[in-house]
Short mmCIF file of C-alpha atoms in Angstrom, two decimals:
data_model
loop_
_atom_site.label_atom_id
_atom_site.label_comp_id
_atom_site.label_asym_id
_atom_site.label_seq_id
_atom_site.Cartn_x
_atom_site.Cartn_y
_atom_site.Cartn_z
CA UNK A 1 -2.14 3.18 -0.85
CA UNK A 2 -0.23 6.00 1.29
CA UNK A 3 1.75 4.53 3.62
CA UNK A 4 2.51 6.14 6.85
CA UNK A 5 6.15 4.45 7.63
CA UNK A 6 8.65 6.01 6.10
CA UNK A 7 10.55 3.54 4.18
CA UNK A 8 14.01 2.10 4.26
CA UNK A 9 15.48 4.62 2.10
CA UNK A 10 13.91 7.50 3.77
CA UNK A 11 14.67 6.47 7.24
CA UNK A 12 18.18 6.17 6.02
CA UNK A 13 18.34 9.88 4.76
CA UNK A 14 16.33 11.00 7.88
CA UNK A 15 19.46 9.96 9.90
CA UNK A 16 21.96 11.01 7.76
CA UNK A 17 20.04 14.85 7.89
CA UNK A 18 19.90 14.34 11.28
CA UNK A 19 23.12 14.00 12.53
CA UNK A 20 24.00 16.63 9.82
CA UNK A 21 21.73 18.86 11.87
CA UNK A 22 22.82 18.00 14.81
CA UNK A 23 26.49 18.40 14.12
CA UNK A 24 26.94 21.66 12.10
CA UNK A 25 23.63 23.20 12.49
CA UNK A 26 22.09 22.97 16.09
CA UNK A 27 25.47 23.84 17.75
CA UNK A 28 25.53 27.01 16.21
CA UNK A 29 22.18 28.03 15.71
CA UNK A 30 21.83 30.97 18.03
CA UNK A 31 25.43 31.82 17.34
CA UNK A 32 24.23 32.49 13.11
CA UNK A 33 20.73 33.67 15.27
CA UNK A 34 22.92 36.85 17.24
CA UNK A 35 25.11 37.23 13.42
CA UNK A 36 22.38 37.60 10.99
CA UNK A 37 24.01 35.21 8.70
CA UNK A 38 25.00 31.43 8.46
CA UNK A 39 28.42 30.31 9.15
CA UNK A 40 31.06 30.38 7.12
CA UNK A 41 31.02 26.86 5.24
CA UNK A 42 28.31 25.71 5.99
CA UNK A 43 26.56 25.91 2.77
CA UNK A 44 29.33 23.73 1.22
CA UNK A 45 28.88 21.11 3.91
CA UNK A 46 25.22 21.53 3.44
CA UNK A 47 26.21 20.53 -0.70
CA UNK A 48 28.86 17.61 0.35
CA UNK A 49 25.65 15.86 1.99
CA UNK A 50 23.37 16.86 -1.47
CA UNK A 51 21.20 19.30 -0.18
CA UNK A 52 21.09 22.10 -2.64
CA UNK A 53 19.96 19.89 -5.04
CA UNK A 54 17.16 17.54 -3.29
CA UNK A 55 14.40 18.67 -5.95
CA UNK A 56 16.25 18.01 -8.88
CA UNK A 57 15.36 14.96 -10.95
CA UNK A 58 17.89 12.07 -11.82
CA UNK A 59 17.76 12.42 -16.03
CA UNK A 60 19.24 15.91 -14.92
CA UNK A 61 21.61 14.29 -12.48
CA UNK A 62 19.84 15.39 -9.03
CA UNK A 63 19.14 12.85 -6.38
CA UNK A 64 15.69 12.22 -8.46
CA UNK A 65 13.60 12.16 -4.58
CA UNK A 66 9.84 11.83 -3.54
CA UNK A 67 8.21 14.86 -2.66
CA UNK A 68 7.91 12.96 1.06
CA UNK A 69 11.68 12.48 0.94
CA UNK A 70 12.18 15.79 0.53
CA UNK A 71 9.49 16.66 3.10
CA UNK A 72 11.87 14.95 5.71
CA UNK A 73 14.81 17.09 4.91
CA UNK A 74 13.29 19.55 5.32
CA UNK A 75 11.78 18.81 8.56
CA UNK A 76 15.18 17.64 10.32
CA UNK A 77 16.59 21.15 9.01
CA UNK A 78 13.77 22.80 10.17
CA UNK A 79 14.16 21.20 13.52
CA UNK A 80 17.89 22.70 13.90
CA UNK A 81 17.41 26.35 12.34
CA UNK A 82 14.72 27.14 10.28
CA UNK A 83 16.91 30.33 8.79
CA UNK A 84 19.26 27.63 7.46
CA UNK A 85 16.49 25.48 5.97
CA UNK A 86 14.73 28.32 4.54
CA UNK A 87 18.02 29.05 2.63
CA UNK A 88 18.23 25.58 1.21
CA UNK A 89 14.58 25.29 1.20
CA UNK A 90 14.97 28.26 -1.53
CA UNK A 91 17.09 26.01 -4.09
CA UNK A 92 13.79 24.38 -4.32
CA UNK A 93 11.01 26.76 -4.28
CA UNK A 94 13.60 29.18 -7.22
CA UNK A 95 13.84 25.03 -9.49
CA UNK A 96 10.35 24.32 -9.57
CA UNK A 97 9.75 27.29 -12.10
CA UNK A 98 12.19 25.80 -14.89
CA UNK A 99 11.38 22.23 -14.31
CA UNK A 100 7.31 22.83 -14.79
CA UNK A 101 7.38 25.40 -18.10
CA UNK A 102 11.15 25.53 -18.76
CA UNK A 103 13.06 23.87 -22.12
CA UNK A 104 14.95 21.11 -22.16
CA UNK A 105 18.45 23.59 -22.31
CA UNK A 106 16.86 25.66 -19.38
CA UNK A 107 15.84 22.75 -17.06
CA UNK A 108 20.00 21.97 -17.94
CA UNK A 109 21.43 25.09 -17.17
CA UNK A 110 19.19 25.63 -13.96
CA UNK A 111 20.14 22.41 -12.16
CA UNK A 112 23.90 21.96 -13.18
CA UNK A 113 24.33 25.13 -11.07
CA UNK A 114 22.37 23.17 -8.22
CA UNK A 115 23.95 20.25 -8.77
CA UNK A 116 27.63 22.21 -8.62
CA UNK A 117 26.95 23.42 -5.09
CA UNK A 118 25.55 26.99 -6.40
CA UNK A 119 22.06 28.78 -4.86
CA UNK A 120 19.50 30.37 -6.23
CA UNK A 121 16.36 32.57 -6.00
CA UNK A 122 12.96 33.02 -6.81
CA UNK A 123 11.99 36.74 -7.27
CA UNK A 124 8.49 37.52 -6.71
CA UNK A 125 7.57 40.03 -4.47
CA UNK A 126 8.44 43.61 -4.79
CA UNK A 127 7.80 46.30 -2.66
CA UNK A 128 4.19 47.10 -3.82
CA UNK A 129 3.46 43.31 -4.67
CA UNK A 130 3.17 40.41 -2.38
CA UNK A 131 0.08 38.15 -1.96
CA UNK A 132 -1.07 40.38 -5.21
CA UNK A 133 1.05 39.13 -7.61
CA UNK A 134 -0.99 40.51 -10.10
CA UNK A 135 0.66 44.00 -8.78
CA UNK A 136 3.94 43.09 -9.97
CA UNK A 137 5.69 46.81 -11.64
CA UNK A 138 8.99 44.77 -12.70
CA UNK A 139 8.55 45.54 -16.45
CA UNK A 140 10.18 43.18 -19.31
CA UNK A 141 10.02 44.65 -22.92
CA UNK A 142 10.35 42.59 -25.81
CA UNK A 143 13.64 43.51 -28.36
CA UNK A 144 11.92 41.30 -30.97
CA UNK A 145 14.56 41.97 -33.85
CA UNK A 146 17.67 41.96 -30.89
CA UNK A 147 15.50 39.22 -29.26
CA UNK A 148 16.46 39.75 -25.68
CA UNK A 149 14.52 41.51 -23.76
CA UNK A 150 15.18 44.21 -21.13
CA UNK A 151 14.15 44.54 -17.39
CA UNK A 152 13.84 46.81 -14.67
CA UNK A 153 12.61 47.12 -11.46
CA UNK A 154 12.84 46.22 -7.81
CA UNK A 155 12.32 42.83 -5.86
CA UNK A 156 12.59 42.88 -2.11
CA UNK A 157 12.50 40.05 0.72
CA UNK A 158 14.36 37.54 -1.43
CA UNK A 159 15.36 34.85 0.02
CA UNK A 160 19.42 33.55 -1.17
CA UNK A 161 19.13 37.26 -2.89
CA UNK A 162 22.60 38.11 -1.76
CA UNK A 163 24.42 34.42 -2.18
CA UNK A 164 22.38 33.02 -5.19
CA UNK A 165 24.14 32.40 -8.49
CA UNK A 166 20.70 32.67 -10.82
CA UNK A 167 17.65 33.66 -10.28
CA UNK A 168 13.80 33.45 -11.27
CA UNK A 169 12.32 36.77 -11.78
CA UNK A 170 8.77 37.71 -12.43
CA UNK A 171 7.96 41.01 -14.69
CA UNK A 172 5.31 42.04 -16.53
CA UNK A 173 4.64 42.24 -20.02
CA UNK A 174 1.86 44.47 -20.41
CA UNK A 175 2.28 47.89 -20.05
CA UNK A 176 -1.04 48.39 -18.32
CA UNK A 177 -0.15 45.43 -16.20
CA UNK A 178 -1.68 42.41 -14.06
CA UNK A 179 -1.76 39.15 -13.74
CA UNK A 180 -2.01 38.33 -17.55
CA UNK A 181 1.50 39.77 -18.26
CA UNK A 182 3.42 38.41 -15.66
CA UNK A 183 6.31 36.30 -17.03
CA UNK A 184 8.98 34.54 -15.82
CA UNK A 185 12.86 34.89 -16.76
CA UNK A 186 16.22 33.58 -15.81
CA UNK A 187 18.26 36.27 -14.68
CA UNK A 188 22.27 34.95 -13.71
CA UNK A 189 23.96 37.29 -11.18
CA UNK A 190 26.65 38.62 -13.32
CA UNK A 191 24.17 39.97 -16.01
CA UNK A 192 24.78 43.58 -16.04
CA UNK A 193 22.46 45.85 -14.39
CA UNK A 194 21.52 43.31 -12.33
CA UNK A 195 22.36 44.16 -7.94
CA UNK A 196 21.85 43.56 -5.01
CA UNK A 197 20.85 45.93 -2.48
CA UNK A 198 20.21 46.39 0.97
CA UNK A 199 20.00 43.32 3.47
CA UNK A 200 16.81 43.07 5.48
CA UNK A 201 17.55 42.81 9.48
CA UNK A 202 14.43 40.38 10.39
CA UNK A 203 12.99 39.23 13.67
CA UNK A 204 13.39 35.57 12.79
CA UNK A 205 15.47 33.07 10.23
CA UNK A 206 18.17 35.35 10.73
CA UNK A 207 20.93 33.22 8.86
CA UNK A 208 19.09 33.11 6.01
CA UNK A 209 20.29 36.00 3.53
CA UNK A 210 17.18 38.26 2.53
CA UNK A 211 17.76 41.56 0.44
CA UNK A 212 16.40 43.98 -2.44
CA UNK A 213 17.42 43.13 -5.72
CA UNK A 214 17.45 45.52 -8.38
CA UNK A 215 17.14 45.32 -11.70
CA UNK A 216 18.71 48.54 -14.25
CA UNK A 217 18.21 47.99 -18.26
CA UNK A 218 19.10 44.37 -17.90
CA UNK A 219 19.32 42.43 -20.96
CA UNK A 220 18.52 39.01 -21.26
CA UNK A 221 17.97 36.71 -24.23
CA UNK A 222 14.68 35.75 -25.18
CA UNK A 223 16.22 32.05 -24.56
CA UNK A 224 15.99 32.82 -21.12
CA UNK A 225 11.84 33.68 -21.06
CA UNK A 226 10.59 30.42 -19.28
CA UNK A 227 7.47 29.49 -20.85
CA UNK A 228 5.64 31.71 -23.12
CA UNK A 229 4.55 35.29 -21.97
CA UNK A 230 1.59 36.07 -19.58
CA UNK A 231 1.61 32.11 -18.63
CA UNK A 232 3.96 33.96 -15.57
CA UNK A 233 0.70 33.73 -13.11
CA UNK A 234 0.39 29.98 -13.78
CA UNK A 235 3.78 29.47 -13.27
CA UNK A 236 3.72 30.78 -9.74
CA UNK A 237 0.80 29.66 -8.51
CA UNK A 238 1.66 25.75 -9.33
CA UNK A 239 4.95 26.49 -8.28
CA UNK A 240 3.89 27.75 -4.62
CA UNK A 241 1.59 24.81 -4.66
CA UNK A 242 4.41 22.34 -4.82
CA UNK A 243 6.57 24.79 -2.86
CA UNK A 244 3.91 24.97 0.28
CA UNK A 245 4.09 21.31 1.61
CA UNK A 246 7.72 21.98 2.22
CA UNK A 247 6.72 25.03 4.12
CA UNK A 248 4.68 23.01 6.11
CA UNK A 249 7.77 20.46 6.68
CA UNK A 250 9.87 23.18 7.84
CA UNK A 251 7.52 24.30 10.31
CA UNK A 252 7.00 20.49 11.22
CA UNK A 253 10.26 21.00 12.61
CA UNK A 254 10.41 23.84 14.43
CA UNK A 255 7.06 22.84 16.55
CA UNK A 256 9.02 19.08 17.25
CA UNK A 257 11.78 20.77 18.20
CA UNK A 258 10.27 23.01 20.84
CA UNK A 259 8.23 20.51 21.77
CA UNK A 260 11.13 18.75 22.59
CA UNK A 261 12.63 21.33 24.40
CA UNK A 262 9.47 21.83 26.81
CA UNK A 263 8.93 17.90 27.55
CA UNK A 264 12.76 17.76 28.81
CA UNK A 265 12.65 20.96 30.74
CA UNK A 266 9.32 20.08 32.09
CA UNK A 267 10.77 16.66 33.18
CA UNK A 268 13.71 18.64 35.15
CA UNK A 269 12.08 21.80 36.49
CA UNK A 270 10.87 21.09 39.96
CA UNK A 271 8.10 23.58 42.00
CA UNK A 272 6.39 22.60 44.85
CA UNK A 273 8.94 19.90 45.44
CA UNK A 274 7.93 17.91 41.97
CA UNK A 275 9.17 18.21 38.30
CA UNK A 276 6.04 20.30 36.37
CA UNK A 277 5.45 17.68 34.29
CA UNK A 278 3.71 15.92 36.88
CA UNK A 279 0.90 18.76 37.13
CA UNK A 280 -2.08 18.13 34.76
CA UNK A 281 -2.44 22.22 33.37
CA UNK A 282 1.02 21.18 31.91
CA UNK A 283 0.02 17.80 30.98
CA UNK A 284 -2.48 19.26 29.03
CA UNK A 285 -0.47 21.90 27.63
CA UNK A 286 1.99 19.41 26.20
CA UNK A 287 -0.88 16.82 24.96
CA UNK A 288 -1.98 19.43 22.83
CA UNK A 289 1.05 20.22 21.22
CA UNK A 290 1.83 17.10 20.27
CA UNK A 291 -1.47 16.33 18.62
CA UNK A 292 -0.92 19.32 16.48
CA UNK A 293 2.55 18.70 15.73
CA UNK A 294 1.36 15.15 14.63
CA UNK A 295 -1.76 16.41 12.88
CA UNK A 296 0.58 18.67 10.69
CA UNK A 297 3.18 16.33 9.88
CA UNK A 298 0.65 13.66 8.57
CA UNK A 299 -0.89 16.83 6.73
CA UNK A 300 1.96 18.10 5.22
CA UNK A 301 2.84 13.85 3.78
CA UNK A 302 -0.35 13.72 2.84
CA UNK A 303 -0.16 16.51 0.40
CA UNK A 304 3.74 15.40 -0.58
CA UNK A 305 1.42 11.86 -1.22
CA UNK A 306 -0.87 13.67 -3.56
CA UNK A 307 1.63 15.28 -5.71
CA UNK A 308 3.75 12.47 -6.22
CA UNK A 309 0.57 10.59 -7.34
CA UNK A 310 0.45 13.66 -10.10
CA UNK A 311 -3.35 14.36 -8.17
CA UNK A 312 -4.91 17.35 -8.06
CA UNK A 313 -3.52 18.85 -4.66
CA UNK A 314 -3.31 22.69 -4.42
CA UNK A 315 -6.41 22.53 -1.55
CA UNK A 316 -4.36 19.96 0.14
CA UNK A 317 -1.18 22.50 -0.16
CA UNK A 318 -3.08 24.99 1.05
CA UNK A 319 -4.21 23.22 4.50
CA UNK A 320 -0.83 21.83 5.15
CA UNK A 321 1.38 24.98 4.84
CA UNK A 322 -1.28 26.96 7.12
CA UNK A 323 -1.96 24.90 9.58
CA UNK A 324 1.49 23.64 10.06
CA UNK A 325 2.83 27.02 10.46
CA UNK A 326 -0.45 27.94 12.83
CA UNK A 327 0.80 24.85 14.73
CA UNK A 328 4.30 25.69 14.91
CA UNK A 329 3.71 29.53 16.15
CA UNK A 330 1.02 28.04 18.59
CA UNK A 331 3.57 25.18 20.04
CA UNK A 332 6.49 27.75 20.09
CA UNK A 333 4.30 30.06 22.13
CA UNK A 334 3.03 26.88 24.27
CA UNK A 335 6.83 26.29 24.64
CA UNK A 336 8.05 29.16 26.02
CA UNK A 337 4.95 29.52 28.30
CA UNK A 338 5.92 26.04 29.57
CA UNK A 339 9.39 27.06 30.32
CA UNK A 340 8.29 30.31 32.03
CA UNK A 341 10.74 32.85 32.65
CA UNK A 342 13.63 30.85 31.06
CA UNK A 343 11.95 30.26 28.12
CA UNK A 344 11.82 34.24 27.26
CA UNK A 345 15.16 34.36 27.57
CA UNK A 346 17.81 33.47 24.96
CA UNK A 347 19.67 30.70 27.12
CA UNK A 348 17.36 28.65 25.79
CA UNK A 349 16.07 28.10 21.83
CA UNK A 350 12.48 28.36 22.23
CA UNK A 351 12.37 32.15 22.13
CA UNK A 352 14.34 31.85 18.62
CA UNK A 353 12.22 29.09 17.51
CA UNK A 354 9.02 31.70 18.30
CA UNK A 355 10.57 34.38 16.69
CA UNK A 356 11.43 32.02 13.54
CA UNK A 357 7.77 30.45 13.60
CA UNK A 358 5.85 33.57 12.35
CA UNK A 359 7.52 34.12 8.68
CA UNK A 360 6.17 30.57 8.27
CA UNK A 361 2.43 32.44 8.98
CA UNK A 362 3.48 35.17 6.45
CA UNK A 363 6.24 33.67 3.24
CA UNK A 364 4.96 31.82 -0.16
CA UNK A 365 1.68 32.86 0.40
CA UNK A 366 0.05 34.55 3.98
CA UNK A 367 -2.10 32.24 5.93
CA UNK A 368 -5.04 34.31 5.13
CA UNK A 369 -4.25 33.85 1.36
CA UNK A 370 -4.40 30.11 2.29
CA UNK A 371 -7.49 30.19 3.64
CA UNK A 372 -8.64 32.10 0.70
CA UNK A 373 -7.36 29.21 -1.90
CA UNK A 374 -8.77 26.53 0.28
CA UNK A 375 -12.33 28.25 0.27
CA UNK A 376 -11.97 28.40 -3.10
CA UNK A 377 -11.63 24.80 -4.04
CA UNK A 378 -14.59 24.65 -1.29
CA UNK A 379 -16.91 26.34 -3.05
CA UNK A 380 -16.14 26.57 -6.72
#
């Protein structure tokens, strides 16, 4: 049975995230906010404490956690910048890929960069393909007496695109296209042809490095195809469903934490000669965001449950990444209202926590694509 206590060892690396958090992330989380990038170091303090490398398995000499485990780290993150956890959240979402279709060599290379404190990236989306994945133009053609094969194209709004070390990149096969083409490859950084380009300047999850990438006649060897060709769509979709629970942890976070925020200020701000909290259209206000910040985070273990059980869960996926991130735009935009006038401005984290809230509506898969999968499994 699913228990709902986190258990010795998990409470354990709760804390241990947690006063990570609140030590080298929270402190400086409008500071990276106001920079557009994370602090300098961080991302090797962020390895020292094993967090590049939370999805990788132990026979490949990762930390070998439960999907609910990793739920957790993600939610503590979450709670202190949700740029910063997106970044590290990437490691995962880029892994899953090689561990579900890759070889036994791949699945090696892969996580021994992880496990050495490197990044990486999962290239999906280009500029005329994102929920349609089927639209990817990123075109690989097969050498088959050099075996390599050679891509080109353009990826945009990758996350780690700028810092990663290797990458996951989707092309196509087919020359006439669509989803039965797509493929997936490992592409390393210093494979020629391979660059980055510009650097996107976003509303929210500002530390987290998102850029084009572009790829010129690069070569790759057929070694580095990860599973066979036009088994790219499966690939993605499976990974996104293991991917979107952590979503949903991430945005766990960011609704506790300005929940949080608008309990303690509600507690201290005083009109009409007593604290706000004492008046029942704020009561109410607060009640409310707590039931949905609990509703999600049972949600989102529920589905880390189901996978770990090796269920069916993509439905389950589905539900917790969208309403988790419904909850944490809703409770961010509860929070500020709650705070009033201070909470629009930037003295306070709410309005960052907002503004970081909506990719959660919109990355690995739109809310309305969510929806879309979940009616699905309803009705077919």
């Amino acid at each position: 049975m699913m228990d709902f206590a986190l258990n010795e060892e998990q409470l354990e690396l709760q804390e241990m995230v947690r006063e990570f958090v609140e030590k080298e992330i929270t402190p400086y989380a409008a500071e990276m906010d106001a920079e557009n990038h994370m602090r300098d170091g961080l991302i090797d303090k962020a390895n020292e404490m094993g967090l590049l490398n939370v999805i990788v398995p132990e026979e490949l000499d990762g930390p070998g956690l439960d999907s609910i485990s990793v739920a957790t780290i993600y939610e503590e993150l979450g709670k202190g910048c949700a740029g910063v956890a997106t970044s590290l959240a990437a490691n995962s979402l880029a892994t899953v890929p090689v561990l579900l279709a890759g070889t036994d060599e791949q699945k090696k290379m892969y996580c021994d960069i992880l496990n050495n404190g490197g990044l990486a990236a999962f290239a999906l989306t280009e500029p005329g393909a994102g929920s349609d994945a089927g639209g990817v133009s990123t075109r690989a053609v097969h050498n088959k007496e050099e075996g390599t094969y050679t891509l080109n194209g353009t990826k945009m709004f990758i996350t780690n695109g700028g810092l990663a070390e290797i990458f996951l990149v989707f092309a196509n096969t087919r020359k006439t296209g669509g989803i039965r083409g797509l493929t997936a490859f490992i592409v390393p950084k210093d494979t020629p042809g391979f660059s980055v380009g510009k650097k996107e300047n976003k509303m929210g999850i500002r530390p987290s490095n998102t850029t084009e990438l572009v790829l010129q006649d690069v070569v790759i060897p057929e070694s580095y195809r990860v599973g066979r060709e036009g088994e790219g769509f499966r690939i993605a979709m499976n990974t996104l469903d293991s991917a979107r629970p952590f979503v949903g942890a991430v945005s766990v976070g960011i609704a506790q934490a300005a929940l949080d925020c608008a309990v303690k200020y509600a507690k201290e701000r005083r009109q009409f000669g007593q604290p706000i909290a004492s008046f029942q259209m704020v009561q109410g206000m607060l009640a409310d965001m707590a039931m949905k910040v609990e509703t999600a985070r049972l949600m989102v273990q529920k589905a880390c449950w189901m996978r770990d059980q090796g269920m069916e869960f993509s439905k389950e996926a589905a539900m917790a990444k969208c309403y988790a991130a419904d909850t944490a735009m809703q409770v961010t935009t509860d929070a500020v209202q709650v705070m009033g006038g201070y909470g629009y401005t930037k003295e306070y984290p709410v309005e960052k926590m907002m503004r970081d809230a909506k990719i959660m509506q919109i990355y690995e898969g739109t809310n309305q694509i969510q929806r879309l999968v979940i009616a699905n499994k309803l009705l077919y």
